[in-house]
Amino acid sequence: MEHGGGSGGGFNRFYKHAKSTSGLSIVYGGSSNSNNSNGFINNTASTNNGNAANSNTMPPPCTVREQDQYMPIANVIRIMRRILPTHAKISDDAKETIQECVSEYISFITGEANERCQREQRKTITAEDVLWAMGKLGFDDYVEPLTVFLNRYRENENEKTSLRAEPVLKRGIDYGSPIVMAPPYGQPGFHVGHHQGIFDGATAMGGYFRDGSGGGAGGGSSSSQASLTNNFDPFVQYK
Amino acid sequence: MRQAGSYSGILISGKTGPHLLPLARIKKIMKKSGDGVKMISGESPIVFSKACEMFIKELTQRSWMVTMQGKRRTLNKEDVASAVMATDLFDFLLNLVSEMDTSKSS
């Protein structure tokens, strides 16, 4: 039972599958999937098995774990470790279970969102449909933070297209702490959102605090910035 | 408390790169989730990447509580199953966690 590096245990497990099956199905799984660790394992598996697996013996699906129907286990483990205490250990089967649960979650929500689209005769599932489905299926606690997240993402996208990033300091926020900005980060999403009270002054909270949630932002969130995008503080310890 | 966790994720995850979970994979799973899932807006996988992160954290936290009740330090599959059974929100996972016993490989 592996504990130290999350993905190590995962690798062992996949390797075991490779030995017990012809390795073919893993090849199938791997080839359609341009990713990282699975690709590595697949190479190992196929060389080990040697036989030009290209013949048509498809192993029964139940003995093989198609990786591309799941989130990469390393990513799942990384998220789990953020929540767990440092001394916690995770069994391999727990990692896989959670990996499967995530896929089930996505399917569950998407199914509901899709039904709504069909009822309303729309073809495209939008982010709003997803959020609606979450609310309907009981995940209403997620809706608000996700909405914040989505809005940040949209603002960031707009900024990217309309102007190149302005230096944060121009926004009149003086936190005197490293504020990382923008464009390199042009990524959707990980923007500093609301957080009550974390301030090492390290986060430029901009727009959110204008609403008077005060926070510790020194209230400095000034100017006209409706959005504080592209700023995040890697040093904030907030839990 | 849960709210805090979800917001802090927005901060912390910036450290690790654009997204914690691969968007293409999310999209693939979405497409397989039902008949007639045809088109998916670009933002949907992004919302899901964050939602899945929140989901993993919640499920892990609840599972860990079971582990602690058993005075253990290793979170195992049975802990996850117990957490699922104890949480109404996770009813959709009941089949998954109970099925797993039959396809367990070792």
Coordinates of C-alpha atoms in Angstrom, one line a residue:
Chain A
M1 CA 0.0 0.0 0.0
E2 CA 1.6 3.1 -1.1
H3 CA 1.4 6.2 0.8
G4 CA 3.9 8.8 0.0
G5 CA 3.4 9.9 -3.5
G6 CA -0.1 9.8 -4.5
S7 CA 0.3 8.7 -8.0
G8 CA 2.8 5.9 -7.2
G9 CA 0.1 3.7 -5.9
G10 CA -2.0 4.5 -8.9
F11 CA 0.8 3.4 -11.2
N12 CA 1.2 0.1 -9.4
R13 CA -2.4 -0.6 -9.8
F14 CA -2.5 0.1 -13.5
Y15 CA 0.6 -2.0 -13.9
K16 CA -1.2 -4.9 -12.3
H17 CA -4.0 -4.5 -14.7
A18 CA -1.6 -4.6 -17.6
K19 CA -0.2 -7.9 -16.5
S20 CA -3.5 -9.5 -15.9
T21 CA -5.0 -8.5 -19.2
S22 CA -3.4 -8.5 -22.5
G23 CA -2.6 -4.9 -22.0
L24 CA -4.6 -4.3 -25.1
S25 CA -7.4 -2.5 -23.6
I26 CA -5.0 -0.3 -21.8
V27 CA -3.5 0.6 -25.1
Y28 CA -6.9 1.5 -26.3
G29 CA -7.5 3.6 -23.3
G30 CA -4.2 5.2 -23.7
S31 CA -4.2 5.9 -27.3
S32 CA -7.3 7.9 -27.3
N33 CA -6.0 10.0 -24.5
S34 CA -3.2 12.4 -24.9
N35 CA -2.4 12.6 -21.2
N36 CA 0.4 12.4 -18.9
S37 CA 0.6 9.5 -16.6
N38 CA -1.6 7.2 -18.4
G39 CA 0.5 7.5 -21.5
F40 CA 3.5 6.5 -19.5
I41 CA 1.8 3.5 -18.0
N42 CA 0.5 2.4 -21.3
N43 CA 3.9 2.3 -22.8
T44 CA 5.2 0.2 -20.1
A45 CA 2.3 -2.1 -20.3
S46 CA 2.5 -2.7 -23.9
T47 CA 6.2 -3.3 -24.0
N48 CA 5.9 -5.7 -21.2
N49 CA 3.2 -7.7 -22.9
G50 CA 5.2 -7.9 -26.0
N51 CA 2.8 -9.6 -28.2
A52 CA 1.8 -7.4 -31.0
A53 CA -1.3 -6.7 -29.2
N54 CA -2.8 -5.3 -32.3
S55 CA -4.9 -8.3 -32.8
N56 CA -8.5 -8.2 -31.8
T57 CA -8.6 -9.8 -28.4
M58 CA -10.5 -7.1 -26.4
P59 CA -10.4 -8.1 -22.8
P60 CA -13.7 -8.0 -21.1
P61 CA -14.3 -4.5 -19.9
C62 CA -14.8 -5.4 -16.3
T63 CA -11.2 -6.3 -15.8
V64 CA -9.9 -3.1 -17.1
R65 CA -10.1 0.4 -15.9
E66 CA -10.5 2.8 -18.9
Q67 CA -8.7 5.8 -17.7
D68 CA -10.2 8.3 -20.0
Q69 CA -13.6 8.1 -18.4
Y70 CA -12.1 9.4 -15.2
M71 CA -10.3 12.4 -13.9
P72 CA -6.5 11.7 -13.7
I73 CA -5.9 10.1 -10.4
A74 CA -2.9 12.3 -9.7
N75 CA -5.1 15.3 -9.9
V76 CA -7.8 13.8 -7.7
I77 CA -5.2 12.8 -5.1
R78 CA -3.7 16.3 -5.1
I79 CA -7.1 17.8 -4.3
M80 CA -7.7 15.3 -1.6
R81 CA -4.4 16.0 0.1
R82 CA -5.3 19.6 0.4
I83 CA -8.1 18.8 2.6
L84 CA -6.6 16.0 4.6
P85 CA -4.2 16.5 7.5
T86 CA -0.6 15.8 6.6
H87 CA -0.4 12.6 8.5
A88 CA -3.4 11.1 6.7
K89 CA -2.9 8.2 4.4
I90 CA -5.2 7.2 1.6
S91 CA -5.6 3.7 0.4
D92 CA -5.5 3.0 -3.3
D93 CA -9.0 1.8 -3.4
A94 CA -10.2 4.9 -1.8
K95 CA -8.4 7.0 -4.4
E96 CA -10.1 5.0 -7.2
T97 CA -13.4 5.2 -5.6
I98 CA -13.3 8.9 -5.4
Q99 CA -12.0 9.1 -8.9
E100 CA -15.1 7.2 -10.0
C101 CA -17.4 9.3 -7.9
V102 CA -16.2 12.4 -9.6
S103 CA -17.1 11.0 -13.0
E104 CA -20.4 10.0 -11.7
Y105 CA -21.0 13.5 -10.3
I106 CA -20.2 15.0 -13.7
S107 CA -22.6 12.6 -15.4
F108 CA -25.3 13.2 -12.9
I109 CA -25.2 16.9 -13.2
T110 CA -24.8 16.9 -16.9
G111 CA -27.7 14.6 -17.4
E112 CA -30.0 16.9 -15.5
A113 CA -28.6 20.0 -17.4
N114 CA -29.1 18.2 -20.6
E115 CA -32.7 17.3 -19.9
R116 CA -33.4 20.9 -19.2
C117 CA -31.8 21.9 -22.5
Q118 CA -33.8 19.4 -24.4
R119 CA -37.0 20.6 -22.7
E120 CA -36.2 24.1 -23.7
Q121 CA -35.1 22.9 -27.1
R122 CA -31.7 24.2 -26.9
K123 CA -28.7 22.4 -28.2
T124 CA -25.9 23.6 -26.1
I125 CA -25.4 23.0 -22.4
T126 CA -24.3 26.2 -20.9
A127 CA -22.6 27.0 -17.6
E128 CA -25.9 28.3 -16.4
D129 CA -27.5 25.0 -17.1
V130 CA -24.8 23.3 -15.1
L131 CA -25.3 25.6 -12.2
W132 CA -29.1 25.3 -12.3
A133 CA -28.7 21.5 -12.3
M134 CA -26.5 21.6 -9.3
G135 CA -29.0 23.7 -7.5
K136 CA -31.8 21.4 -8.4
L137 CA -29.9 18.3 -7.4
G138 CA -29.0 19.5 -3.9
F139 CA -25.6 21.1 -4.5
D140 CA -26.9 24.5 -3.8
D141 CA -24.0 25.3 -1.5
Y142 CA -21.8 25.1 -4.5
V143 CA -23.8 27.5 -6.7
E144 CA -22.7 30.7 -5.2
P145 CA -19.0 30.1 -5.1
L146 CA -19.2 28.7 -8.6
T147 CA -21.0 31.8 -9.8
V148 CA -18.3 34.0 -8.3
F149 CA -15.7 31.8 -10.0
L150 CA -17.5 32.0 -13.3
N151 CA -17.9 35.7 -13.1
R152 CA -14.3 36.1 -12.4
Y153 CA -13.5 33.9 -15.4
R154 CA -15.7 36.0 -17.6
E155 CA -14.3 39.2 -16.5
N156 CA -10.8 37.9 -17.1
E157 CA -11.7 36.8 -20.6
N158 CA -13.1 40.2 -21.3
E159 CA -10.1 41.9 -20.1
K160 CA -7.9 39.7 -22.2
T161 CA -9.7 40.6 -25.3
S162 CA -10.2 44.2 -24.6
L163 CA -7.0 45.3 -23.1
R164 CA -3.7 44.0 -21.9
A165 CA -3.5 43.7 -18.2
E166 CA -3.1 46.9 -16.3
P167 CA -0.7 46.7 -13.5
V168 CA -2.5 46.2 -10.3
L169 CA -0.9 49.1 -8.6
K170 CA -2.7 51.4 -11.0
R171 CA -5.8 50.3 -9.3
G172 CA -4.8 52.2 -6.3
I173 CA -4.6 49.3 -4.1
D174 CA -1.6 49.5 -2.0
Y175 CA -1.0 46.4 -0.2
G176 CA 2.7 46.5 -0.3
S177 CA 2.8 42.9 -0.8
P178 CA 3.5 40.9 -3.8
I179 CA 0.6 40.8 -6.1
V180 CA 1.0 38.7 -9.0
M181 CA -0.6 39.8 -12.1
A182 CA -2.4 39.1 -14.9
P183 CA -1.5 38.3 -18.2
P184 CA 0.7 35.5 -17.5
Y185 CA -2.1 34.2 -15.7
G186 CA -4.6 34.7 -18.3
Q187 CA -6.3 31.8 -17.1
P188 CA -9.7 31.4 -16.4
G189 CA -10.3 31.2 -13.1
F190 CA -8.2 31.3 -10.2
H191 CA -8.9 34.6 -9.1
V192 CA -9.2 35.8 -5.7
G193 CA -12.7 35.8 -4.7
H194 CA -14.4 36.7 -1.6
H195 CA -12.7 35.8 1.4
Q196 CA -13.5 37.2 4.5
G197 CA -10.7 38.3 6.4
I198 CA -7.6 36.9 5.0
F199 CA -5.4 39.6 4.7
D200 CA -1.8 39.8 4.9
G201 CA -2.8 42.4 2.7
A202 CA -1.6 40.1 0.3
T203 CA -4.5 39.9 -1.8
A204 CA -5.8 42.5 -4.0
M205 CA -9.4 42.1 -3.7
G206 CA -10.4 44.9 -5.7
G207 CA -14.0 45.0 -6.7
Y208 CA -15.4 42.7 -4.2
F209 CA -14.7 44.7 -1.3
R210 CA -16.2 47.7 -2.7
D211 CA -19.4 46.2 -1.8
G212 CA -18.6 47.0 1.7
S213 CA -17.8 43.6 2.9
G214 CA -14.9 45.5 4.2
G215 CA -12.8 42.6 4.9
G216 CA -9.3 43.4 5.7
A217 CA -8.7 44.7 2.3
G218 CA -7.8 47.9 3.9
G219 CA -10.9 48.9 2.0
G220 CA -8.5 50.0 -0.5
S221 CA -10.1 48.4 -3.3
S222 CA -10.5 51.3 -5.2
S223 CA -11.2 52.7 -8.2
S224 CA -13.5 51.9 -10.7
Q225 CA -12.4 48.5 -11.1
A226 CA -15.3 46.3 -11.3
S227 CA -13.3 43.4 -11.2
L228 CA -10.2 42.3 -9.8
T229 CA -8.9 39.9 -12.1
N230 CA -5.6 38.2 -12.5
N231 CA -4.6 38.8 -9.1
F232 CA -4.1 36.2 -6.7
D233 CA -1.8 35.8 -3.8
P234 CA 0.1 32.6 -3.6
F235 CA 0.9 33.3 0.0
V236 CA -2.5 33.5 1.4
Q237 CA -3.1 30.8 3.9
Y238 CA -6.7 30.5 4.2
K239 CA -8.6 27.5 5.2
Chain B
M1 CA -17.1 26.3 6.9
R2 CA -17.9 24.7 3.6
Q3 CA -18.1 28.1 2.0
A4 CA -14.8 29.0 3.3
G5 CA -13.2 26.0 1.8
S6 CA -14.6 26.6 -1.6
Y7 CA -13.4 30.2 -1.6
S8 CA -10.0 29.4 -0.5
G9 CA -9.8 27.0 -3.3
I10 CA -10.1 29.9 -5.7
L11 CA -7.1 31.4 -4.1
I12 CA -4.9 28.5 -3.6
S13 CA -5.4 26.7 -6.8
G14 CA -3.9 29.6 -8.7
K15 CA -0.6 28.3 -7.6
T16 CA -0.9 25.1 -9.4
G17 CA -1.6 26.3 -12.9
P18 CA -4.7 27.0 -14.8
H19 CA -7.0 24.3 -13.6
L20 CA -6.7 21.5 -11.3
L21 CA -8.6 19.2 -13.5
P22 CA -8.2 18.8 -17.3
L23 CA -11.0 20.4 -19.2
A24 CA -10.8 18.1 -22.2
R25 CA -11.4 15.1 -19.9
I26 CA -14.3 16.8 -18.3
K27 CA -15.8 17.5 -21.6
K28 CA -15.4 13.9 -22.6
I29 CA -17.1 12.7 -19.5
M30 CA -19.9 15.2 -20.0
K31 CA -20.5 13.9 -23.6
K32 CA -20.8 10.4 -22.4
S33 CA -23.3 11.2 -19.8
G34 CA -26.4 10.8 -21.7
D35 CA -28.0 10.5 -25.1
G36 CA -28.2 13.7 -26.9
V37 CA -25.5 15.5 -25.1
K38 CA -24.3 17.3 -28.2
M39 CA -22.9 20.6 -27.6
I40 CA -21.3 22.0 -24.6
S41 CA -20.4 25.6 -24.1
G42 CA -16.8 26.5 -23.4
E43 CA -17.5 27.6 -19.9
S44 CA -19.2 24.4 -18.7
P45 CA -16.1 22.4 -18.2
I46 CA -14.6 25.3 -16.4
V47 CA -17.4 25.4 -14.0
F48 CA -17.2 21.7 -13.6
S49 CA -13.4 21.8 -12.9
K50 CA -14.1 24.0 -9.9
A51 CA -17.2 22.0 -8.9
C52 CA -15.4 18.7 -9.0
E53 CA -12.7 20.2 -6.9
M54 CA -15.3 21.2 -4.3
F55 CA -17.0 17.8 -4.6
I56 CA -13.8 15.9 -4.1
K57 CA -13.0 18.0 -1.0
E58 CA -16.4 17.5 0.5
L59 CA -16.4 13.8 -0.1
T60 CA -12.9 13.4 1.2
Q61 CA -13.7 15.4 4.3
R62 CA -16.7 13.4 5.1
S63 CA -14.9 10.2 4.5
W64 CA -12.0 11.3 6.7
M65 CA -14.4 11.9 9.5
V66 CA -15.4 8.3 9.3
T67 CA -11.8 7.3 9.3
M68 CA -11.2 9.4 12.4
Q69 CA -14.1 7.9 14.2
G70 CA -12.5 4.5 13.6
K71 CA -9.3 6.0 15.1
R72 CA -7.4 5.2 12.0
R73 CA -5.1 7.2 9.8
T74 CA -5.7 5.6 6.5
L75 CA -8.7 6.6 4.6
N76 CA -10.1 3.6 2.8
K77 CA -12.8 2.7 0.5
E78 CA -15.2 1.7 3.2
D79 CA -14.9 5.1 4.7
V80 CA -15.9 6.6 1.5
A81 CA -18.9 4.2 1.3
S82 CA -19.9 5.2 4.8
A83 CA -19.7 8.8 4.0
V84 CA -21.9 8.3 0.9
M85 CA -24.5 6.4 2.9
A86 CA -24.6 9.0 5.6
T87 CA -25.1 11.9 3.2
D88 CA -28.3 12.5 1.4
L89 CA -26.6 14.6 -1.2
F90 CA -24.5 11.7 -2.2
D91 CA -27.4 9.3 -2.8
F92 CA -26.5 9.2 -6.5
L93 CA -23.3 7.4 -5.5
L94 CA -24.9 4.7 -3.6
N95 CA -24.9 2.2 -6.5
L96 CA -21.3 3.0 -7.2
V97 CA -20.0 2.4 -3.8
S98 CA -21.9 -0.7 -3.2
E99 CA -21.1 -2.2 -6.6
M100 CA -17.5 -1.7 -6.0
D101 CA -17.2 -4.6 -3.7
T102 CA -18.0 -7.0 -6.5
S103 CA -15.5 -5.7 -8.9
K104 CA -12.7 -5.3 -6.5
S105 CA -9.4 -6.3 -7.9
S106 CA -6.4 -7.2 -5.9

